[in-house]
Amino acid sequence: MGDYQIQCAACGQLYPDTGSNECPDRHAALQRTVYTAQRLQCADLPGMMRFYDWLPIHCKPAVTAGPVTYRSVAFAREMGFSNLYITFNGFWPEKGASVKTCSFKELEAVPTMQRASEKKSGILVVASAGNTGRAFAQIAAEMNTPVVVVIPKKSLPLIWTTIQTDQVLLITVDGDYSDAISRSIAIAALPHLTAEGGAKNCARRDGMGTVMLDAATTIGRIPDYYVQAVGSGTGAIAAWEAAQRLVRDGRYGSHLPHMILSQNLPFVPMANAWKAGRREIDPMIDMADATQAISQVYADVLTNRNPPYGITGGLFDCLTETGGEIFTVSNDEARQAQRLFEECEGIDLDPAAGVTVASLITAARDGNIDPCRDVMINITGGGYKRVQEAYDLVPVNAALATDRTTGMDQIAGFVNDWVKEHA
Ligand SMILES: [Zn+2]
């Protein structure tokens, strides 16, 4: 039950989980879980806890968030696909989808918070542009576990929960996502706190990997194509890792899905590097005028400047092994795709999912996807209209607003006092 070891993607050594996200020999590589249960046994539990066997945790938190896969009729007909499967991560109770903060980031938050608490790693510090912070705040409330969330000031309206909680310490920075990340690194170095680790955290990736598990167990086989817009690419890496486990399971086929990924123009560093055949992102070529480009992107959750692309076990390896591709999508194409999807399927999408749908439309039009194969599309967020009908959303207030003049000693004093009350 829930037994696993960790394996370094570079040196291959297996070792017990201490809660760290680094190889004991410090290789720059993703660390993966290797589960004792080679055959996936789905538990009779709600949401993602069905896939508890392949999550790096020993207790099952009582949460309902989870992916829901169904076969599309209207949108599939519009697109001319025979077998189009939608894995929906958001709020849509009529379909059994109960991710209340409407993004697949909740799937990361659940096992990440559970693993940190089991490993006594300390209170997690999360930097976010919005969706991740909202997801961790919600799960902190549901699991009654404290979390520190650091966001750009402009993202404040995006941080809400469906239940009142005192478990979230929300800190704003006067800057962009990159400034929130730098501030969060300094805060995570304070006593009793720890950085959540981003893509390097196997719990985050295996949480998102449940999207592929849900699709494969619903379809009965690993899909031939996996479609998703990427900012860091962590969701795609997670889906690829989950597909590898399904291949070892043996009941879902021996093929890996082609990864059909996309980024939102004009900020498309991974698409540029991949097109040039490079494992490394060259900041001068692939993300020139980054600040200006980022400010023009519609789906701003896709604007990660430091994605796990070249790292061993990262997105370059994922695309290479799966015969994948990264497309680029304009803001107009994303908006049109959102409208078309909502008309056909009856649910609203977040901008990043709009980019995903737009990339499917272009890939199909240009003959890059065989419409007769099993196509799975990861809808990473949606149902924002629906959740407002079901819940009174509770805004999370910023406990501390910082700017460039705020000293670290001042922040440390404030955070330490809060930690004393919550640790
Ligand atoms: Zn290693």
Short mmCIF file of C-alpha atoms and ligand atoms in Angstrom, two decimals:
data_model
loop_
_atom_site.label_atom_id
_atom_site.label_comp_id
_atom_site.label_asym_id
_atom_site.label_seq_id
_atom_site.Cartn_x
_atom_site.Cartn_y
_atom_site.Cartn_z
CA MET A 1 0.00 0.00 0.00
CA GLY A 2 1.54 3.23 -1.15
CA ASP A 3 5.02 1.71 -1.06
CA TYR A 4 7.63 3.30 -3.25
CA GLN A 5 11.24 4.30 -3.67
CA ILE A 6 12.79 7.25 -5.47
CA GLN A 7 15.00 6.86 -8.56
CA CYS A 8 17.37 9.42 -10.06
CA ALA A 9 16.71 9.91 -13.81
CA ALA A 10 20.46 10.47 -14.36
CA CYS A 11 22.30 7.77 -12.35
CA GLY A 12 19.41 5.35 -11.85
CA GLN A 13 20.06 4.72 -8.15
CA LEU A 14 17.07 3.79 -6.02
CA TYR A 15 16.75 5.22 -2.52
CA PRO A 16 14.12 5.73 0.20
CA ASP A 17 12.11 8.97 0.19
CA THR A 18 13.40 11.45 2.77
CA GLY A 19 11.22 14.26 1.43
CA SER A 20 14.11 15.79 -0.53
CA ASN A 21 13.77 16.47 -4.27
CA GLU A 22 17.47 15.99 -5.07
CA CYS A 23 19.61 12.95 -5.96
CA PRO A 24 21.84 11.93 -2.99
CA ASP A 25 24.77 12.40 -5.41
CA ARG A 26 23.44 15.82 -6.45
CA HIS A 27 22.85 15.02 -10.13
CA ALA A 28 20.94 17.73 -12.00
CA ALA A 29 18.04 15.44 -12.92
CA LEU A 30 14.42 14.83 -12.02
CA GLN A 31 13.88 12.28 -9.24
CA ARG A 32 11.07 9.80 -9.99
CA THR A 33 8.99 7.50 -7.87
CA VAL A 34 9.14 3.74 -8.45
CA TYR A 35 6.06 2.08 -6.99
CA THR A 36 6.05 -1.46 -5.60
CA ALA A 37 2.63 -2.01 -7.16
CA GLN A 38 3.42 -2.48 -10.84
CA ARG A 39 -0.26 -3.10 -11.66
CA LEU A 40 -2.52 -0.18 -10.88
CA GLN A 41 -5.37 -1.10 -8.51
CA CYS A 42 -7.95 1.67 -8.45
CA ALA A 43 -9.28 2.28 -4.94
CA ASP A 44 -12.99 2.84 -4.34
CA LEU A 45 -12.47 6.47 -3.31
CA PRO A 46 -13.55 9.83 -4.73
CA GLY A 47 -11.38 11.91 -7.06
CA MET A 48 -7.64 11.38 -7.41
CA MET A 49 -7.37 9.19 -4.32
CA ARG A 50 -8.56 6.38 -6.64
CA PHE A 51 -4.95 6.33 -7.82
CA TYR A 52 -3.46 6.27 -4.33
CA ASP A 53 -1.29 3.22 -5.25
CA TRP A 54 0.74 5.50 -7.53
CA LEU A 55 1.00 8.54 -5.27
CA PRO A 56 4.03 9.05 -2.96
CA ILE A 57 1.99 9.21 0.24
CA HIS A 58 0.95 6.75 2.98
CA CYS A 59 -2.28 8.31 4.23
CA LYS A 60 -5.25 9.33 2.13
CA PRO A 61 -6.43 12.89 2.72
CA ALA A 62 -10.22 13.34 2.51
CA VAL A 63 -10.36 15.47 -0.63
CA THR A 64 -12.61 15.17 -3.67
CA ALA A 65 -10.45 16.83 -6.37
CA GLY A 66 -9.72 14.63 -9.32
CA PRO A 67 -9.66 14.42 -13.11
CA VAL A 68 -12.74 13.30 -15.07
CA THR A 69 -12.44 11.80 -18.57
CA TYR A 70 -15.34 11.55 -21.01
CA ARG A 71 -15.74 10.98 -24.71
CA SER A 72 -16.59 14.14 -26.59
CA VAL A 73 -19.55 14.17 -28.98
CA ALA A 74 -20.19 17.75 -30.15
CA PHE A 75 -16.64 19.09 -30.23
CA ALA A 76 -15.34 15.81 -31.70
CA ARG A 77 -17.91 16.05 -34.51
CA GLU A 78 -16.97 19.70 -35.14
CA MET A 79 -13.31 18.65 -35.39
CA GLY A 80 -13.87 15.43 -37.32
CA PHE A 81 -12.33 13.14 -34.68
CA SER A 82 -13.60 9.59 -34.16
CA ASN A 83 -12.26 9.13 -30.61
CA LEU A 84 -11.68 12.41 -28.82
CA TYR A 85 -11.44 12.13 -25.04
CA ILE A 86 -11.59 15.16 -22.78
CA THR A 87 -9.94 14.93 -19.39
CA PHE A 88 -11.53 17.78 -17.50
CA ASN A 89 -9.84 19.31 -14.46
CA GLY A 90 -12.13 21.90 -13.00
CA PHE A 91 -15.58 22.35 -11.51
CA TRP A 92 -18.43 20.66 -13.34
CA PRO A 93 -20.53 18.65 -10.87
CA GLU A 94 -22.86 17.36 -13.64
CA LYS A 95 -19.83 15.49 -15.01
CA GLY A 96 -18.52 14.49 -11.55
CA ALA A 97 -15.72 17.06 -11.66
CA SER A 98 -15.18 18.75 -8.31
CA VAL A 99 -11.92 20.65 -8.52
CA LYS A 100 -13.34 23.68 -6.72
CA THR A 101 -10.56 26.13 -7.61
CA CYS A 102 -11.06 25.14 -11.28
CA SER A 103 -7.48 24.20 -12.19
CA PHE A 104 -5.42 21.00 -12.27
CA LYS A 105 -3.04 22.62 -9.79
CA GLU A 106 -5.19 21.10 -7.04
CA LEU A 107 -4.01 17.68 -8.21
CA GLU A 108 -0.46 18.83 -7.42
CA ALA A 109 -1.35 20.45 -4.13
CA VAL A 110 -2.96 17.38 -2.53
CA PRO A 111 -0.03 14.88 -2.64
CA THR A 112 2.56 17.65 -2.25
CA MET A 113 1.05 18.84 1.05
CA GLN A 114 0.41 15.28 2.22
CA ARG A 115 4.01 14.14 1.43
CA ALA A 116 5.50 17.23 3.14
CA SER A 117 3.45 16.52 6.24
CA GLU A 118 4.37 12.80 6.29
CA LYS A 119 8.08 13.60 5.78
CA LYS A 120 7.93 16.46 8.33
CA SER A 121 9.56 18.69 5.75
CA GLY A 122 8.17 21.90 7.28
CA ILE A 123 5.50 24.37 6.20
CA LEU A 124 5.46 24.66 2.38
CA VAL A 125 6.24 27.95 0.67
CA VAL A 126 4.63 28.26 -2.77
CA ALA A 127 5.29 30.98 -5.37
CA SER A 128 2.48 31.46 -7.85
CA ALA A 129 1.06 33.67 -10.59
CA GLY A 130 -2.44 32.71 -9.41
CA ASN A 131 -3.74 29.18 -10.10
CA THR A 132 -1.15 27.31 -8.02
CA GLY A 133 -1.56 29.69 -5.09
CA ARG A 134 -5.36 29.35 -5.18
CA ALA A 135 -5.09 25.55 -5.36
CA PHE A 136 -2.70 25.30 -2.39
CA ALA A 137 -4.86 27.73 -0.38
CA GLN A 138 -7.95 25.59 -1.00
CA ILE A 139 -6.21 22.32 -0.15
CA ALA A 140 -4.58 23.91 2.94
CA ALA A 141 -8.11 24.79 4.04
CA GLU A 142 -9.52 21.32 3.25
CA MET A 143 -6.60 19.48 4.89
CA ASN A 144 -6.30 22.00 7.74
CA THR A 145 -2.57 22.29 7.06
CA PRO A 146 -0.67 25.60 6.94
CA VAL A 147 0.92 26.99 3.76
CA VAL A 148 2.74 30.19 2.79
CA VAL A 149 1.80 31.59 -0.64
CA VAL A 150 3.80 34.34 -2.39
CA ILE A 151 2.20 36.07 -5.40
CA PRO A 152 2.55 39.23 -7.50
CA LYS A 153 0.22 41.95 -6.16
CA LYS A 154 -1.80 41.92 -9.40
CA SER A 155 -2.71 38.24 -8.86
CA LEU A 156 -4.50 38.99 -5.56
CA PRO A 157 -8.04 38.68 -7.07
CA LEU A 158 -7.15 35.14 -8.22
CA ILE A 159 -6.60 33.84 -4.69
CA TRP A 160 -9.84 32.59 -3.15
CA THR A 161 -11.18 29.45 -1.50
CA THR A 162 -14.63 27.94 -1.05
CA ILE A 163 -14.22 27.68 2.73
CA GLN A 164 -13.00 30.16 5.32
CA THR A 165 -9.49 29.35 6.57
CA ASP A 166 -6.71 30.73 8.77
CA GLN A 167 -4.18 28.24 7.37
CA VAL A 168 -2.91 30.46 4.53
CA LEU A 169 -0.25 33.14 4.94
CA LEU A 170 -0.56 35.19 1.74
CA ILE A 171 2.30 37.57 0.89
CA THR A 172 2.26 39.87 -2.15
CA VAL A 173 5.25 41.34 -3.99
CA ASP A 174 5.25 44.48 -6.09
CA GLY A 175 6.49 42.83 -9.30
CA ASP A 176 5.88 39.86 -11.60
CA TYR A 177 5.93 36.07 -11.16
CA SER A 178 9.75 36.01 -11.26
CA ASP A 179 9.88 38.48 -8.34
CA ALA A 180 7.45 36.28 -6.39
CA ILE A 181 9.73 33.30 -7.02
CA SER A 182 12.87 35.09 -5.75
CA ARG A 183 11.02 36.32 -2.65
CA SER A 184 9.65 32.83 -1.96
CA ILE A 185 13.16 31.31 -2.09
CA ALA A 186 14.35 33.72 0.62
CA ILE A 187 11.24 33.00 2.74
CA ALA A 188 11.60 29.22 2.36
CA ALA A 189 15.09 29.47 3.92
CA LEU A 190 13.54 30.65 7.23
CA PRO A 191 13.20 28.13 10.11
CA HIS A 192 10.33 25.56 9.89
CA LEU A 193 9.64 26.43 6.24
CA THR A 194 10.51 24.60 3.01
CA ALA A 195 10.27 25.31 -0.73
CA GLU A 196 7.65 23.11 -2.41
CA GLY A 197 10.15 22.23 -5.17
CA GLY A 198 8.10 22.84 -8.32
CA ALA A 199 8.67 20.37 -11.16
CA LYS A 200 11.39 18.63 -9.14
CA ASN A 201 8.85 17.45 -6.56
CA CYS A 202 7.74 13.92 -7.54
CA ALA A 203 4.52 14.37 -5.53
CA ARG A 204 3.54 17.31 -7.72
CA ARG A 205 4.24 15.35 -10.88
CA ASP A 206 2.54 12.15 -9.75
CA GLY A 207 -0.47 14.19 -8.65
CA MET A 208 -0.76 15.58 -12.18
CA GLY A 209 0.02 12.14 -13.57
CA THR A 210 -3.42 11.03 -12.34
CA VAL A 211 -4.77 12.86 -15.42
CA MET A 212 -3.14 10.23 -17.66
CA LEU A 213 -4.22 7.43 -15.30
CA ASP A 214 -7.82 8.60 -15.41
CA ALA A 215 -7.75 8.84 -19.21
CA ALA A 216 -6.17 5.40 -19.73
CA THR A 217 -8.45 3.63 -17.25
CA THR A 218 -11.51 5.29 -18.84
CA ILE A 219 -10.47 4.64 -22.46
CA GLY A 220 -9.10 1.17 -21.65
CA ARG A 221 -5.73 1.93 -23.27
CA ILE A 222 -3.04 4.60 -23.31
CA PRO A 223 -4.19 7.33 -25.75
CA ASP A 224 -2.23 7.79 -29.01
CA TYR A 225 -1.98 11.55 -28.56
CA TYR A 226 -1.84 13.73 -25.45
CA VAL A 227 -2.62 17.43 -26.00
CA GLN A 228 -1.77 20.22 -23.52
CA ALA A 229 -0.51 23.83 -23.41
CA VAL A 230 2.68 24.16 -21.37
CA GLY A 231 4.34 26.85 -19.28
CA SER A 232 6.80 24.76 -17.29
CA GLY A 233 5.90 21.51 -19.06
CA THR A 234 5.52 19.74 -15.71
CA GLY A 235 2.05 18.45 -16.59
CA ALA A 236 3.36 16.88 -19.80
CA ILE A 237 6.37 15.33 -18.03
CA ALA A 238 3.96 13.93 -15.43
CA ALA A 239 1.71 12.45 -18.14
CA TRP A 240 4.72 10.86 -19.86
CA GLU A 241 5.96 9.35 -16.57
CA ALA A 242 2.47 8.02 -15.82
CA ALA A 243 2.25 6.51 -19.34
CA GLN A 244 5.58 4.73 -18.73
CA ARG A 245 4.10 3.19 -15.57
CA LEU A 246 1.03 2.11 -17.54
CA VAL A 247 3.27 0.44 -20.14
CA ARG A 248 4.98 -1.52 -17.33
CA ASP A 249 1.52 -2.41 -15.96
CA GLY A 250 0.93 -4.16 -19.29
CA ARG A 251 -2.86 -3.89 -19.58
CA TYR A 252 -3.03 -0.54 -21.41
CA GLY A 253 -0.73 -1.08 -24.40
CA SER A 254 3.00 -0.81 -24.99
CA HIS A 255 3.02 2.59 -26.70
CA LEU A 256 3.68 6.07 -25.32
CA PRO A 257 1.35 8.89 -26.42
CA HIS A 258 2.73 11.50 -28.83
CA MET A 259 2.96 14.72 -26.83
CA ILE A 260 1.20 17.52 -28.74
CA LEU A 261 2.15 20.58 -26.70
CA SER A 262 1.76 24.32 -27.20
CA GLN A 263 2.85 27.73 -25.97
CA ASN A 264 1.15 31.11 -26.22
CA LEU A 265 2.73 33.70 -28.55
CA PRO A 266 4.72 35.86 -28.24
CA PHE A 267 6.47 34.18 -25.25
CA VAL A 268 7.36 30.67 -26.50
CA PRO A 269 10.90 29.78 -25.25
CA MET A 270 10.46 25.98 -25.30
CA ALA A 271 8.80 25.98 -28.74
CA ASN A 272 11.75 28.02 -30.09
CA ALA A 273 14.43 25.79 -28.54
CA TRP A 274 12.66 22.60 -29.66
CA LYS A 275 12.25 23.88 -33.24
CA ALA A 276 15.99 24.66 -33.32
CA GLY A 277 16.76 21.15 -32.03
CA ARG A 278 18.42 22.48 -28.87
CA ARG A 279 18.29 20.88 -25.42
CA GLU A 280 19.13 24.24 -23.85
CA ILE A 281 16.96 27.35 -23.94
CA ASP A 282 19.13 30.25 -25.11
CA PRO A 283 17.71 33.36 -23.35
CA MET A 284 19.12 35.70 -26.02
CA ILE A 285 17.46 33.81 -28.89
CA ASP A 286 14.48 31.99 -27.40
CA MET A 287 13.18 34.65 -25.00
CA ALA A 288 14.50 37.99 -26.17
CA ASP A 289 12.60 40.94 -24.62
CA ALA A 290 11.04 38.50 -22.15
CA THR A 291 9.31 41.11 -19.98
CA GLN A 292 7.68 42.77 -22.99
CA ALA A 293 6.70 39.40 -24.54
CA ILE A 294 5.25 38.09 -21.26
CA SER A 295 3.11 41.21 -20.82
CA GLN A 296 1.40 40.42 -24.17
CA VAL A 297 0.52 36.78 -23.46
CA TYR A 298 -3.18 35.99 -22.91
CA ALA A 299 -2.64 32.82 -20.82
CA ASP A 300 -0.12 34.23 -18.37
CA VAL A 301 0.14 31.00 -16.36
CA LEU A 302 2.14 29.75 -19.37
CA THR A 303 4.94 32.30 -18.95
CA ASN A 304 7.59 30.38 -17.00
CA ARG A 305 11.09 31.75 -17.66
CA ASN A 306 12.92 28.79 -16.18
CA PRO A 307 11.08 25.59 -17.20
CA PRO A 308 12.47 22.05 -16.60
CA TYR A 309 13.17 21.68 -20.32
CA GLY A 310 16.83 20.64 -20.68
CA ILE A 311 17.21 18.83 -17.31
CA THR A 312 17.62 15.03 -17.50
CA GLY A 313 14.12 13.55 -17.43
CA GLY A 314 12.62 16.93 -18.41
CA LEU A 315 10.56 18.16 -21.33
CA PHE A 316 13.22 17.78 -24.04
CA ASP A 317 13.59 14.09 -23.13
CA CYS A 318 9.79 13.74 -22.98
CA LEU A 319 9.33 15.17 -26.50
CA THR A 320 12.22 13.12 -27.88
CA GLU A 321 10.98 9.81 -26.47
CA THR A 322 7.35 10.30 -27.45
CA GLY A 323 7.86 11.76 -30.95
CA GLY A 324 6.21 14.92 -29.70
CA GLU A 325 5.89 18.47 -30.99
CA ILE A 326 5.34 21.98 -29.57
CA PHE A 327 3.08 24.34 -31.51
CA THR A 328 2.55 28.05 -31.01
CA VAL A 329 -0.85 29.66 -30.58
CA SER A 330 -1.85 33.34 -30.85
CA ASN A 331 -4.10 35.12 -28.36
CA ASP A 332 -6.91 35.34 -30.93
CA GLU A 333 -6.72 31.62 -31.73
CA ALA A 334 -6.90 30.83 -27.99
CA ARG A 335 -9.96 33.06 -27.46
CA GLN A 336 -11.76 31.61 -30.50
CA ALA A 337 -11.00 28.08 -29.30
CA GLN A 338 -12.41 28.88 -25.85
CA ARG A 339 -15.67 30.09 -27.42
CA LEU A 340 -15.98 27.11 -29.75
CA PHE A 341 -15.31 24.62 -26.94
CA GLU A 342 -17.87 26.27 -24.64
CA GLU A 343 -20.50 26.26 -27.41
CA CYS A 344 -19.90 22.56 -28.14
CA GLU A 345 -19.27 21.11 -24.68
CA GLY A 346 -21.14 23.56 -22.45
CA ILE A 347 -18.40 24.58 -20.03
CA ASP A 348 -16.08 27.60 -19.86
CA LEU A 349 -12.30 27.18 -20.05
CA ASP A 350 -9.45 29.11 -18.54
CA PRO A 351 -7.08 30.84 -21.02
CA ALA A 352 -4.41 28.12 -20.85
CA ALA A 353 -6.98 25.45 -21.73
CA GLY A 354 -8.04 27.72 -24.59
CA VAL A 355 -4.45 27.53 -25.88
CA THR A 356 -4.61 23.73 -25.59
CA VAL A 357 -7.83 23.53 -27.62
CA ALA A 358 -6.44 25.98 -30.22
CA SER A 359 -3.35 23.79 -30.67
CA LEU A 360 -5.56 20.77 -31.31
CA ILE A 361 -7.47 22.71 -33.95
CA THR A 362 -4.24 23.76 -35.72
CA ALA A 363 -2.61 20.35 -35.44
CA ALA A 364 -5.72 18.73 -36.94
CA ARG A 365 -5.99 21.31 -39.73
CA ASP A 366 -2.31 20.87 -40.66
CA GLY A 367 -2.52 17.08 -40.65
CA ASN A 368 -0.29 16.62 -37.59
CA ILE A 369 -2.84 14.42 -35.82
CA ASP A 370 -4.52 11.31 -37.22
CA PRO A 371 -8.26 11.95 -36.50
CA CYS A 372 -9.00 8.21 -36.37
CA ARG A 373 -6.70 7.50 -33.39
CA ASP A 374 -7.42 7.95 -29.66
CA VAL A 375 -6.80 11.61 -28.90
CA MET A 376 -6.79 12.83 -25.30
CA ILE A 377 -6.94 16.50 -24.47
CA ASN A 378 -5.96 17.69 -21.00
CA ILE A 379 -8.31 20.53 -20.07
CA THR A 380 -6.21 22.01 -17.29
CA GLY A 381 -8.79 24.48 -16.03
CA GLY A 382 -12.44 25.40 -16.37
CA GLY A 383 -15.82 25.74 -14.72
CA TYR A 384 -15.24 29.22 -13.27
CA LYS A 385 -18.81 30.27 -14.07
CA ARG A 386 -20.24 27.07 -12.64
CA VAL A 387 -18.36 27.26 -9.30
CA GLN A 388 -19.72 30.76 -8.65
CA GLU A 389 -23.25 29.37 -8.88
CA ALA A 390 -22.45 26.67 -6.34
CA TYR A 391 -20.30 28.51 -3.77
CA ASP A 392 -19.74 31.91 -2.22
CA LEU A 393 -16.08 32.37 -3.01
CA VAL A 394 -14.02 33.59 -0.06
CA PRO A 395 -11.17 35.95 -1.01
CA VAL A 396 -7.88 35.26 0.77
CA ASN A 397 -6.50 38.54 2.10
CA ALA A 398 -2.83 39.45 1.85
CA ALA A 399 -1.36 39.32 5.35
CA LEU A 400 1.73 41.17 4.21
CA ALA A 401 2.24 43.41 1.16
CA THR A 402 5.91 43.85 0.24
CA ASP A 403 7.78 45.91 -2.33
CA ARG A 404 11.45 46.33 -3.29
CA THR A 405 12.10 48.43 -0.18
CA THR A 406 10.76 45.81 2.28
CA GLY A 407 13.73 44.31 4.16
CA MET A 408 14.06 40.55 4.65
CA ASP A 409 14.39 41.06 8.44
CA GLN A 410 10.95 42.69 8.48
CA ILE A 411 9.43 39.79 6.48
CA ALA A 412 11.26 37.22 8.63
CA GLY A 413 9.86 38.71 11.85
CA PHE A 414 6.30 38.64 10.50
CA VAL A 415 6.57 35.11 9.07
CA ASN A 416 8.20 33.72 12.25
CA ASP A 417 5.33 35.02 14.38
CA TRP A 418 2.80 33.35 12.06
CA VAL A 419 4.76 30.10 12.01
CA LYS A 420 4.82 30.02 15.84
CA GLU A 421 1.03 30.11 15.83
CA HIS A 422 0.65 27.45 13.11
CA ALA A 423 3.62 25.01 13.34
ZN ZN B 1 21.71 10.69 -9.46
#
